[in-house]
Coordinates of C-alpha atoms and ligand atoms in Angstrom, one line a residue:
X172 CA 0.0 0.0 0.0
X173 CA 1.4 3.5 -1.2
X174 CA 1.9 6.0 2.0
X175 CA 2.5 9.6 1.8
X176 CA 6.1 10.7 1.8
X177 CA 7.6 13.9 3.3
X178 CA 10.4 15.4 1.2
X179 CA 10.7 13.1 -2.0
X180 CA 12.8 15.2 -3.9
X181 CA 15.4 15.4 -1.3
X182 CA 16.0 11.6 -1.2
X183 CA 18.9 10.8 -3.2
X184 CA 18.3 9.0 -6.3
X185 CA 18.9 5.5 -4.4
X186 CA 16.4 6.6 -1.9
X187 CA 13.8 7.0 -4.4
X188 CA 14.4 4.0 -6.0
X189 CA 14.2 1.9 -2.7
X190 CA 11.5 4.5 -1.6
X191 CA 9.1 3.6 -4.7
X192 CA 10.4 0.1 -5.3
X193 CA 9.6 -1.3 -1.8
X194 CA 6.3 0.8 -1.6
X195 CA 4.9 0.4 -4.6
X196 CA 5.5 -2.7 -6.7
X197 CA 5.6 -6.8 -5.7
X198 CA 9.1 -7.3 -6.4
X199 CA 11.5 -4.7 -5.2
X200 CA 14.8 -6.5 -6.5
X201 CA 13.6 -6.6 -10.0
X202 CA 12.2 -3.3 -10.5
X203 CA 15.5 -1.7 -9.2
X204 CA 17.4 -3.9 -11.5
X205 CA 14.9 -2.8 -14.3
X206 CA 14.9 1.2 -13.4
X207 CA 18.7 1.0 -13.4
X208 CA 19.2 -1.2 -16.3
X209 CA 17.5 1.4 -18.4
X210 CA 20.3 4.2 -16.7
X211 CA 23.1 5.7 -19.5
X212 CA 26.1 3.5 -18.8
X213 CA 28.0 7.1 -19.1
X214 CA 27.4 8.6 -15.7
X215 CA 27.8 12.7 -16.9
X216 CA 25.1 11.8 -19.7
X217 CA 22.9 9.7 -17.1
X218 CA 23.4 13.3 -15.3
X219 CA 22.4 14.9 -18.0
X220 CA 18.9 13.6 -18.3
X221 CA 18.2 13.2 -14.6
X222 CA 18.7 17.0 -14.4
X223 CA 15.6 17.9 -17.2
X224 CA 12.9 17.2 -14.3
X225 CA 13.0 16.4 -10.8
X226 CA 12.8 12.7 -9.0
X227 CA 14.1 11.7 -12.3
X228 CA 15.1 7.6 -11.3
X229 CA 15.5 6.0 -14.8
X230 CA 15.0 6.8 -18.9
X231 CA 11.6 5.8 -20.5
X232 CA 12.9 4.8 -23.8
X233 CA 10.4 5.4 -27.0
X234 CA 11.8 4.3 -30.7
X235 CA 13.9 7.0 -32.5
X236 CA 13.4 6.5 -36.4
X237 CA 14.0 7.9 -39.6
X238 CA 11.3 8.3 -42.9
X239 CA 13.6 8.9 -45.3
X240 CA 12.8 10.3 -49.1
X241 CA 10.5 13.7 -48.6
X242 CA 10.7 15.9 -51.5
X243 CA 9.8 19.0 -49.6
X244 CA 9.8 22.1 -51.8
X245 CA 12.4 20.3 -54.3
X246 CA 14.9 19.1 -51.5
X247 CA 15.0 16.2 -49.8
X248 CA 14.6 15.1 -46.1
X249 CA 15.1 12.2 -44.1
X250 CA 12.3 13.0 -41.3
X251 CA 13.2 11.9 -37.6
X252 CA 10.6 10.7 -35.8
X253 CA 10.3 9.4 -31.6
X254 CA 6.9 7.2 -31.6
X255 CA 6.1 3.9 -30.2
X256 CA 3.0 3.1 -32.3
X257 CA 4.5 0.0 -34.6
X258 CA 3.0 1.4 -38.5
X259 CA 3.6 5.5 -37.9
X260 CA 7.4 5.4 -39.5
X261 CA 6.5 2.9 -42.2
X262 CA 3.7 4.8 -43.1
X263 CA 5.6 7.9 -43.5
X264 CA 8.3 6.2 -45.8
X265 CA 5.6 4.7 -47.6
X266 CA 3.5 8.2 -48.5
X267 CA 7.2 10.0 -49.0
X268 CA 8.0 7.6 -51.6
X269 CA 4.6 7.9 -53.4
X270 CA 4.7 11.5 -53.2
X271 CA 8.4 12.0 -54.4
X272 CA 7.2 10.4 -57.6
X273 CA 4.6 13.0 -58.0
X274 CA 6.4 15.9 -57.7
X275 CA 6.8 16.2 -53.7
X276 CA 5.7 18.4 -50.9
X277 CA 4.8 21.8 -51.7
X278 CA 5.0 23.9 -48.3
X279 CA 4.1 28.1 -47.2
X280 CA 4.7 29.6 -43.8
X281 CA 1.3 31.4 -43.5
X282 CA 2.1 33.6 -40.4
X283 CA 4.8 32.9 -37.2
X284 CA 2.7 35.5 -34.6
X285 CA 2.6 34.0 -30.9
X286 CA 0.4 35.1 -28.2
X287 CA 0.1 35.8 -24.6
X288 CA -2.2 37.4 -22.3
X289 CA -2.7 39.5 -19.1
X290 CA -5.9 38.3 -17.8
X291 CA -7.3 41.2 -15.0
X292 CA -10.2 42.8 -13.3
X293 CA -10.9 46.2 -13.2
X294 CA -14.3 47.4 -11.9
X295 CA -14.7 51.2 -12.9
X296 CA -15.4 53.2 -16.3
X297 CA -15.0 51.4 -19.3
X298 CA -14.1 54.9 -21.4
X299 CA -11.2 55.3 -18.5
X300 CA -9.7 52.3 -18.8
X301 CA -9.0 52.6 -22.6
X302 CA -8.0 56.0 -22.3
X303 CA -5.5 54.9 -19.4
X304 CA -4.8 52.2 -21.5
X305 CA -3.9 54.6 -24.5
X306 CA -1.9 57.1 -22.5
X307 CA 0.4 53.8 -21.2
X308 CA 1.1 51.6 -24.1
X309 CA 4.4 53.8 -24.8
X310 CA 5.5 52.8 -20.8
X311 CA 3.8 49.2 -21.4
X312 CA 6.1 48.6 -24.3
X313 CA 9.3 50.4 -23.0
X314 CA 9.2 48.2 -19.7
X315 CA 10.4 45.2 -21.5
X316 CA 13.3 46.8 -22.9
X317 CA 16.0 44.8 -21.2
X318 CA 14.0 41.4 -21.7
X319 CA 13.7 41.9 -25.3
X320 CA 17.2 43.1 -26.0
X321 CA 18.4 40.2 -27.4
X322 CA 15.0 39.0 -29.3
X323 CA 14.8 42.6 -31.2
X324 CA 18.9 42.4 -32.2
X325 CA 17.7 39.4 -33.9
X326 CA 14.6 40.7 -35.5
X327 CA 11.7 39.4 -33.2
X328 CA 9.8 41.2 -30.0
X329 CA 6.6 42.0 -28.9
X330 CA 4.4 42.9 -31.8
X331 CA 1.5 44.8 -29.8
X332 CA -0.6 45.2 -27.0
X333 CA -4.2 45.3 -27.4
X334 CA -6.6 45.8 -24.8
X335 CA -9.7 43.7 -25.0
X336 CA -12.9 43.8 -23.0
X337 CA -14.4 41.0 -21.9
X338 CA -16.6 41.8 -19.3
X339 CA -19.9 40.9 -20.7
X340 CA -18.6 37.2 -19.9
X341 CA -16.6 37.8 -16.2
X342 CA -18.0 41.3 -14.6
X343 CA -14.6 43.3 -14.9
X344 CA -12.4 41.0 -16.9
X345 CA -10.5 42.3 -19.5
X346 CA -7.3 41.4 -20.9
X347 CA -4.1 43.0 -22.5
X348 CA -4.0 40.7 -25.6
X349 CA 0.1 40.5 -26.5
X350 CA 1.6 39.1 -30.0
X351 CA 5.0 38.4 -30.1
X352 CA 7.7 37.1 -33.1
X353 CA 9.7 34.7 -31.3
X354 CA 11.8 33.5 -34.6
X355 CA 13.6 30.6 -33.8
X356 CA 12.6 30.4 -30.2
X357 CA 9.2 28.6 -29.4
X358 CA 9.0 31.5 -27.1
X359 CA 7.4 30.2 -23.9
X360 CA 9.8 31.8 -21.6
X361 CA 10.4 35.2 -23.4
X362 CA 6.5 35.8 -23.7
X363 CA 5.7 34.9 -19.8
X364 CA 8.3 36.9 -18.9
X365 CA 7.6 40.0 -21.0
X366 CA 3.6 39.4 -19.9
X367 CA 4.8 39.1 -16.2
X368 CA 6.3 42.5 -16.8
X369 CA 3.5 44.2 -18.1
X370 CA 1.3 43.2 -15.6
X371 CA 3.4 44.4 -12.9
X372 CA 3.7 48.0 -15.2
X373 CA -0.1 47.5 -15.6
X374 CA -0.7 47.3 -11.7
X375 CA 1.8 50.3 -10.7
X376 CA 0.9 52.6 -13.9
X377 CA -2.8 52.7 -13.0
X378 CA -1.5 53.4 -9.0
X379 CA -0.9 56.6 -10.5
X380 CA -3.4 57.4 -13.3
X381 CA -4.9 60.7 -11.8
X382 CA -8.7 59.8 -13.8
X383 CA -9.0 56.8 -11.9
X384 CA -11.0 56.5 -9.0
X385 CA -9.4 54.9 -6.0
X386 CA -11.2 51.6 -6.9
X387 CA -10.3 51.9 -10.3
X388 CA -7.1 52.1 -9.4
X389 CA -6.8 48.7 -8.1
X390 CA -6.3 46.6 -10.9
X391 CA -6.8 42.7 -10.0
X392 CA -4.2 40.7 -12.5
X393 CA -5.5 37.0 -12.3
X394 CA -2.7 36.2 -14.4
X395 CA -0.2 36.1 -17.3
X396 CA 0.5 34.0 -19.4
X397 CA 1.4 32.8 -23.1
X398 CA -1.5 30.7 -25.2
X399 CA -1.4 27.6 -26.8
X400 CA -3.6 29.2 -29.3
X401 CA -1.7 30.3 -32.0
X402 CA -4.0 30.2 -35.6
X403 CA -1.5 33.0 -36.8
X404 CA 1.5 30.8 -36.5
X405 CA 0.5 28.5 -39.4
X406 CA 1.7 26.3 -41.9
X407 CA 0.8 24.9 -45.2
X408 CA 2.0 21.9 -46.8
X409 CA 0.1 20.5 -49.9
X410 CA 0.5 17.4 -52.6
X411 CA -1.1 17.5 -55.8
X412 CA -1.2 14.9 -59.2
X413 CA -3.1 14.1 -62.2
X414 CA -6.2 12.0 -60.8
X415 CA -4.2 9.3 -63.3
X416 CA -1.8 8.9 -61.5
X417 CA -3.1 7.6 -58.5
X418 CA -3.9 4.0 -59.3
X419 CA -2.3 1.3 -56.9
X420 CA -3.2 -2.7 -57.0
X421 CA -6.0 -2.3 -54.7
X422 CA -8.1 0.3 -56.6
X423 CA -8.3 2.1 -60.0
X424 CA -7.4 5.7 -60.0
X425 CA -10.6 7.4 -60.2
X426 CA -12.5 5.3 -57.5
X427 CA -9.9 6.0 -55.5
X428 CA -9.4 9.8 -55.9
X429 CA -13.3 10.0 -55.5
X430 CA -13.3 7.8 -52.1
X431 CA -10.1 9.4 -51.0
X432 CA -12.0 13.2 -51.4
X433 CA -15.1 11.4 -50.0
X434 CA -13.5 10.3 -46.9
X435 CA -12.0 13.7 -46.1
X436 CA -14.9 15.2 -46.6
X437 CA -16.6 12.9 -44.0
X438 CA -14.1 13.9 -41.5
X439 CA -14.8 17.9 -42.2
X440 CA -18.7 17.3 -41.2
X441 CA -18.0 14.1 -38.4
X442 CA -16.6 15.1 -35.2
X443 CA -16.4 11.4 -34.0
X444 CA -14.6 10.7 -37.9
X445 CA -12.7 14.5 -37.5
X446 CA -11.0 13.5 -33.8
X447 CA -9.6 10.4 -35.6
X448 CA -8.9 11.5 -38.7
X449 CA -6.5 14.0 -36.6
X450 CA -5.3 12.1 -34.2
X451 CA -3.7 9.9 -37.6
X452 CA -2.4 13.7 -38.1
X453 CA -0.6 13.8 -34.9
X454 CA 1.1 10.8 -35.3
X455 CA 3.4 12.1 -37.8
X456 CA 3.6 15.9 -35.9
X457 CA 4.0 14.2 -32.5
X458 CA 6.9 12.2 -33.3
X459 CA 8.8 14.9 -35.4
X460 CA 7.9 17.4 -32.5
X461 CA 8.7 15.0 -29.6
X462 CA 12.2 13.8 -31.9
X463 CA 13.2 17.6 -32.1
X464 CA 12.7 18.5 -28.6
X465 CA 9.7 20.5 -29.1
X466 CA 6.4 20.5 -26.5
X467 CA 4.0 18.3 -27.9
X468 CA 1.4 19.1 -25.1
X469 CA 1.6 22.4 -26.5
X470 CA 1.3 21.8 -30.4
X471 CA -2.0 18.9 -29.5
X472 CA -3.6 21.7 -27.6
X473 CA -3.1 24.4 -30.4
X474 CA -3.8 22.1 -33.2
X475 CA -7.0 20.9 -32.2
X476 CA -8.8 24.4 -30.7
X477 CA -7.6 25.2 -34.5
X478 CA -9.4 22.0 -35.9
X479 CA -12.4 23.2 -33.6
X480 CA -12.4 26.9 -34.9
X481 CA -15.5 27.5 -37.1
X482 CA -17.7 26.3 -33.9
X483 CA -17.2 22.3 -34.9
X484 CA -14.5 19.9 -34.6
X485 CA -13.6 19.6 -38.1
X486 CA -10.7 18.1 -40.5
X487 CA -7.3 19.8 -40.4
X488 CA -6.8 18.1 -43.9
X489 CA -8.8 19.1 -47.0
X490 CA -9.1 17.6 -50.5
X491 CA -10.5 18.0 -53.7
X492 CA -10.5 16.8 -57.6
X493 CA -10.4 19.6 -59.9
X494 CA -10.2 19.5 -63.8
X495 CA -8.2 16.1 -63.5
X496 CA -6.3 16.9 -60.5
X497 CA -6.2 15.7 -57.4
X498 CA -5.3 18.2 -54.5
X499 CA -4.9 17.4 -50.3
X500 CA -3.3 19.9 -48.1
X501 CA -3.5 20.4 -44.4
X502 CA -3.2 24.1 -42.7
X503 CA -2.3 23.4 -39.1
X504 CA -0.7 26.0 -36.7
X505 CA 2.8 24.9 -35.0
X506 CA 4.6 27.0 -32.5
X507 CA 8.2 25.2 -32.7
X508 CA 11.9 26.0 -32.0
X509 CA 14.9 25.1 -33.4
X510 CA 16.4 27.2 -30.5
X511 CA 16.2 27.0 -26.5
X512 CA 14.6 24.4 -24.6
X513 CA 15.7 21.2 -24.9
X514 CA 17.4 21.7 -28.4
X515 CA 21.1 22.2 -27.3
X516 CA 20.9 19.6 -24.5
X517 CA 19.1 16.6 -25.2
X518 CA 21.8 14.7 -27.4
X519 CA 19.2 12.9 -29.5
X520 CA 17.7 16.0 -30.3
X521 CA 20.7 17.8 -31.7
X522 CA 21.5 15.1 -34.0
X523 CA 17.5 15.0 -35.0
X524 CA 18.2 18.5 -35.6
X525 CA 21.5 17.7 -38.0
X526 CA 19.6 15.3 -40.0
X527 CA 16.8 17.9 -40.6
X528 CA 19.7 19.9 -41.5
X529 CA 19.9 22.4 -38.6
X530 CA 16.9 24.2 -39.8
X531 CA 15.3 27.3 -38.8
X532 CA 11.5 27.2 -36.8
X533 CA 10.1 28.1 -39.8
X534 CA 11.5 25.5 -41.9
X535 CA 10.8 22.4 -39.2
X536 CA 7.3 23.8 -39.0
X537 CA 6.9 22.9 -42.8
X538 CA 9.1 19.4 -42.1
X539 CA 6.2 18.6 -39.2
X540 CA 3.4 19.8 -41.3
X541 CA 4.5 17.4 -44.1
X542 CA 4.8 14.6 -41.9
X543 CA 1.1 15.4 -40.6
X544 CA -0.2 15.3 -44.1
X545 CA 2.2 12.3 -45.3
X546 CA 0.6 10.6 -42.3
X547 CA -3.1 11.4 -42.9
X548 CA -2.5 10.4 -46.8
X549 CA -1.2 6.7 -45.6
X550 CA -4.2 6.5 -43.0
X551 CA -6.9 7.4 -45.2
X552 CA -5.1 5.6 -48.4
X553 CA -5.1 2.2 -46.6
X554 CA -9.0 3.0 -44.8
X555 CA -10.5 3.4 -48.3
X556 CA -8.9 0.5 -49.9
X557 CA -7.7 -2.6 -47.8
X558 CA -8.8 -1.2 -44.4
X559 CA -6.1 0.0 -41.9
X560 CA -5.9 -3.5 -40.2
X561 CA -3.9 -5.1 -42.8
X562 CA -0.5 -3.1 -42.8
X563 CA -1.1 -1.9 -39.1
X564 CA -1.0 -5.6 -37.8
X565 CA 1.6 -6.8 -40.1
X566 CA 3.7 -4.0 -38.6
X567 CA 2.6 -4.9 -35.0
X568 CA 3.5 -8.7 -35.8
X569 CA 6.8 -8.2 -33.9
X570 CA 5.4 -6.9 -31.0
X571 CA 2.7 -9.8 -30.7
X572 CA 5.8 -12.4 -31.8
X573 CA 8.2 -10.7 -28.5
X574 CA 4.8 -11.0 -25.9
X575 CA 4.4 -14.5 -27.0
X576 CA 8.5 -15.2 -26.2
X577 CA 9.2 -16.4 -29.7
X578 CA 12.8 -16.6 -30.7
X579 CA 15.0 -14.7 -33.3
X580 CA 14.5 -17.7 -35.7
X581 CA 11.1 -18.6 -34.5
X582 CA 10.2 -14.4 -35.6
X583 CA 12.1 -14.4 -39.3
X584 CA 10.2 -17.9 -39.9
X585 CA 6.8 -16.3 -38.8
X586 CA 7.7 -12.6 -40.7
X587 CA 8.0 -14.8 -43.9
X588 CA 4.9 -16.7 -43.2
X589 CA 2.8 -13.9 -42.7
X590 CA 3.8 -11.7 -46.1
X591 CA 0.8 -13.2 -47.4
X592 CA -1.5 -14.7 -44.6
X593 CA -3.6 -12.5 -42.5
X594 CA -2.3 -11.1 -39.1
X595 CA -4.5 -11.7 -35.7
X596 CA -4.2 -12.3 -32.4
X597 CA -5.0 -16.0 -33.3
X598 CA -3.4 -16.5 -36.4
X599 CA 0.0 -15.7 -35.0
X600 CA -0.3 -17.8 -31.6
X601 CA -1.5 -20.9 -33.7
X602 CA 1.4 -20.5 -36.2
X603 CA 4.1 -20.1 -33.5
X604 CA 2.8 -23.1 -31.6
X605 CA 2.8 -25.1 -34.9
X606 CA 6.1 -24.3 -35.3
X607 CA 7.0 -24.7 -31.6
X608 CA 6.6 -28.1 -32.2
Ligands
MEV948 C1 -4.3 5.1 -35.9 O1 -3.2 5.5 -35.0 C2 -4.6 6.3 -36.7 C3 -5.8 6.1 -37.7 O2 -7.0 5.6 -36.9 C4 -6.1 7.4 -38.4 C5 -7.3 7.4 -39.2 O3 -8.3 6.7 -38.9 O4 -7.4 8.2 -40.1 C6 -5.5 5.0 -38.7

């Protein structure tokens, strides 16, 4: 039975281990020989990673592959990927090498602008607040001077403060509504701090505003903070071909162009179809996002209030058949970096980095919005035609062949057998007993 424990973090990493492994799983022995069996065998790297978060006591390990051949705007990539789910990579290599035969990716960086809000309350007259609110913007901007020094040398800094009122939803709430260029930077901690700043200008400003009443002087700040939010900071990437020159084994062109339009056009009016129609989207952005270091909590929240923008969860993908030819893009907003964070200490993600040729933000936005729509293609390729089971278990035949404890010779026997048998549950437990004995 678990217990509460007084001052965790200030165990020693052996402490923790015992601490957890006697008082939380059956056998103690084994799960410190597991946690520690999974450690870096270099101590300074081992150090390395148990200094990103705190109680750190082993690695959780997740596949780091490669998709190679995407023609992206005439030059190709060989796309990165961290993802455990067994068909996401071989997809991807699959839809690169169709597409690089049809001319490739065609990507556009729509807008970079980030956001970030003052939330605060201020109960008094409306007109006074935007006239103190006018008067101040010169002081609100200037206070961030020496925080954006080195983000305006390279080009980026706030873009403007607007002051928005939204007290017809929360009596008194309105909000300095902030947009920011953050170039390379994903931004996080530039914008909170700038916001932090304002709000503390905000607050000692309006001490002093002479129209204000003494309760109107008393500005509340709730908080400040950057959004997720960001349908300014968007990316295209599209594919196009003749209609003719989409035929595969399984279906003739036409049927399939028509099905393949049809079944992303289901997804644009079917929330339950749209959710996972996107989540096969954010299989491909997750694991180039999670590979390059990026916040992938932050890019699933963005992408999917976008998906949800018109009032309905819709399709991030779109597709259509026009005078022969067939078109599918996606538009899907990506705050990245190719800066900060994790990007000059996580090893893996510095060479994820090199292989994506040290790019820019902007240019690893178009890499992860290509791998979204590479993704999507595979998905709804293989739904319309086969179904999705077909490749998906053949790629997850490994996985079932380890939990059943077959052998390295047992695994090649059974990979050959099933190139042209179907994969289940069954099917691979009866084979590997059959040739058990
Ligand atoms: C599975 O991870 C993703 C799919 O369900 C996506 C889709 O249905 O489009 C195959």
């Amino acid at each position: 039975m678990n217990t509460p424990v007084e001052g965790f973090s200030k165990l020693s990493k052996t402490q923790k281990i015992d601490w957890i492994a006697t008082n939380c799983t059956k056998d103690p022995k084994k799960t410190k020989q597991l946690l520690q069996q999974y450690w870096n065998t270099d101590p300074r790297v081992q150090k390395l990673h148990d200094e990103f978060i705190e109680n750190t006591i082993s690695n959780y390990y997740l596949p780091f592959a490669i998709a190679p051949n995407f023609m992206i705007n005439g030059d190709l990539f060989a796309i990165p990927m961290a993802i455990e789910e067994s068909s996401v990579v071989a997809a991807a290599s699959k839809s690169a090498k169709f597409w690089l035969e049809r001319g490739g990716f065609k990507t556009e960086i729509l807008g970079t602008e980030k956001v970030g809000q003052v939330h605060f309350i201020y109960n008094g007259d409306k007109n006074k607040l935007s006239n103190f609110f006018t008067s101040v913007k010169p002081q609100l901007l200037k206070s961030i001077t020496s925080i954006a020094q080195n983000m305006e040398k390279r080009g980026g800094g706030i873009n403007n403060i607007e002051l928005r009122d939204l007290s017809n939803k929360i009596k008194g709430y309105y909000q300095l509504h902030c947009t920011f260029e953050t170039l390379d930077a994903m931004g996080a901690n530039f914008i909170n701090s700038c916001l932090e700043q304002f709000a503390k200008t905000l607050k000692e400003l309006a001490l002093s505003f002479n129209d204000f009443t003494e309760e109107e002087k008393n500005i509340e700040v709730v908080m400040s903070i950057l959004s997720n939010y960001v349908p300014n900071c968007l990316v295209k990437a599209e594919v196009s071909c003749p209609v003719s020159e989409l035929g595969n084994a399984d279906m003739p062109a036409k049927e399939f162009a028509e099905k393949f339009v049809q079944a992303v056009n289901i997804a644009k009016v079917e929330p339950y179809r749209a959710v996972t129609h996107n989540k096969g989207i954010m299989n491909g952005i997750d694991a180039v996002v999670l590979a390059t270091g990026n916040d992938f909590r932050a890019v699933e929240a963005g992408v999917h209030a976008y998906a949800a923008k018109d009032g309905q969860y819709s399709s991030l993908t779109h597709a259509r058949i026009e005078d022969g030819i067939f078109k599918f893009w996606i538009e899907v907003p990506l705050a990245l970096g190719t800066v900060g964070g994790l990007t000059s200490l996580h090893p893996l993600v510095k060479v994820a980095l090199e292989i994506l040729q040290n790019p820019t933000a902007k240019e690893l936005m178009q890499v992860v919005a290509v791998a979204g729509l590479a993704q999507n293609f595979a998905a709804v390729r293989s739904l319309v035609t086969t179904g999705i089971q077909k490749g998906h278990m053949k790629m997850h035949l490994l996985n079932m062949l380890n939990q059943l404890g077959a052998t390295e010779t047992e695994k090649q026997l059974l990979v050959t057998y099933f190139k042209d048998q179907t994969v289940t549950n069954a099917s691979v437990k009866e084979a590997l007993e059959r040739i058990k004995k």
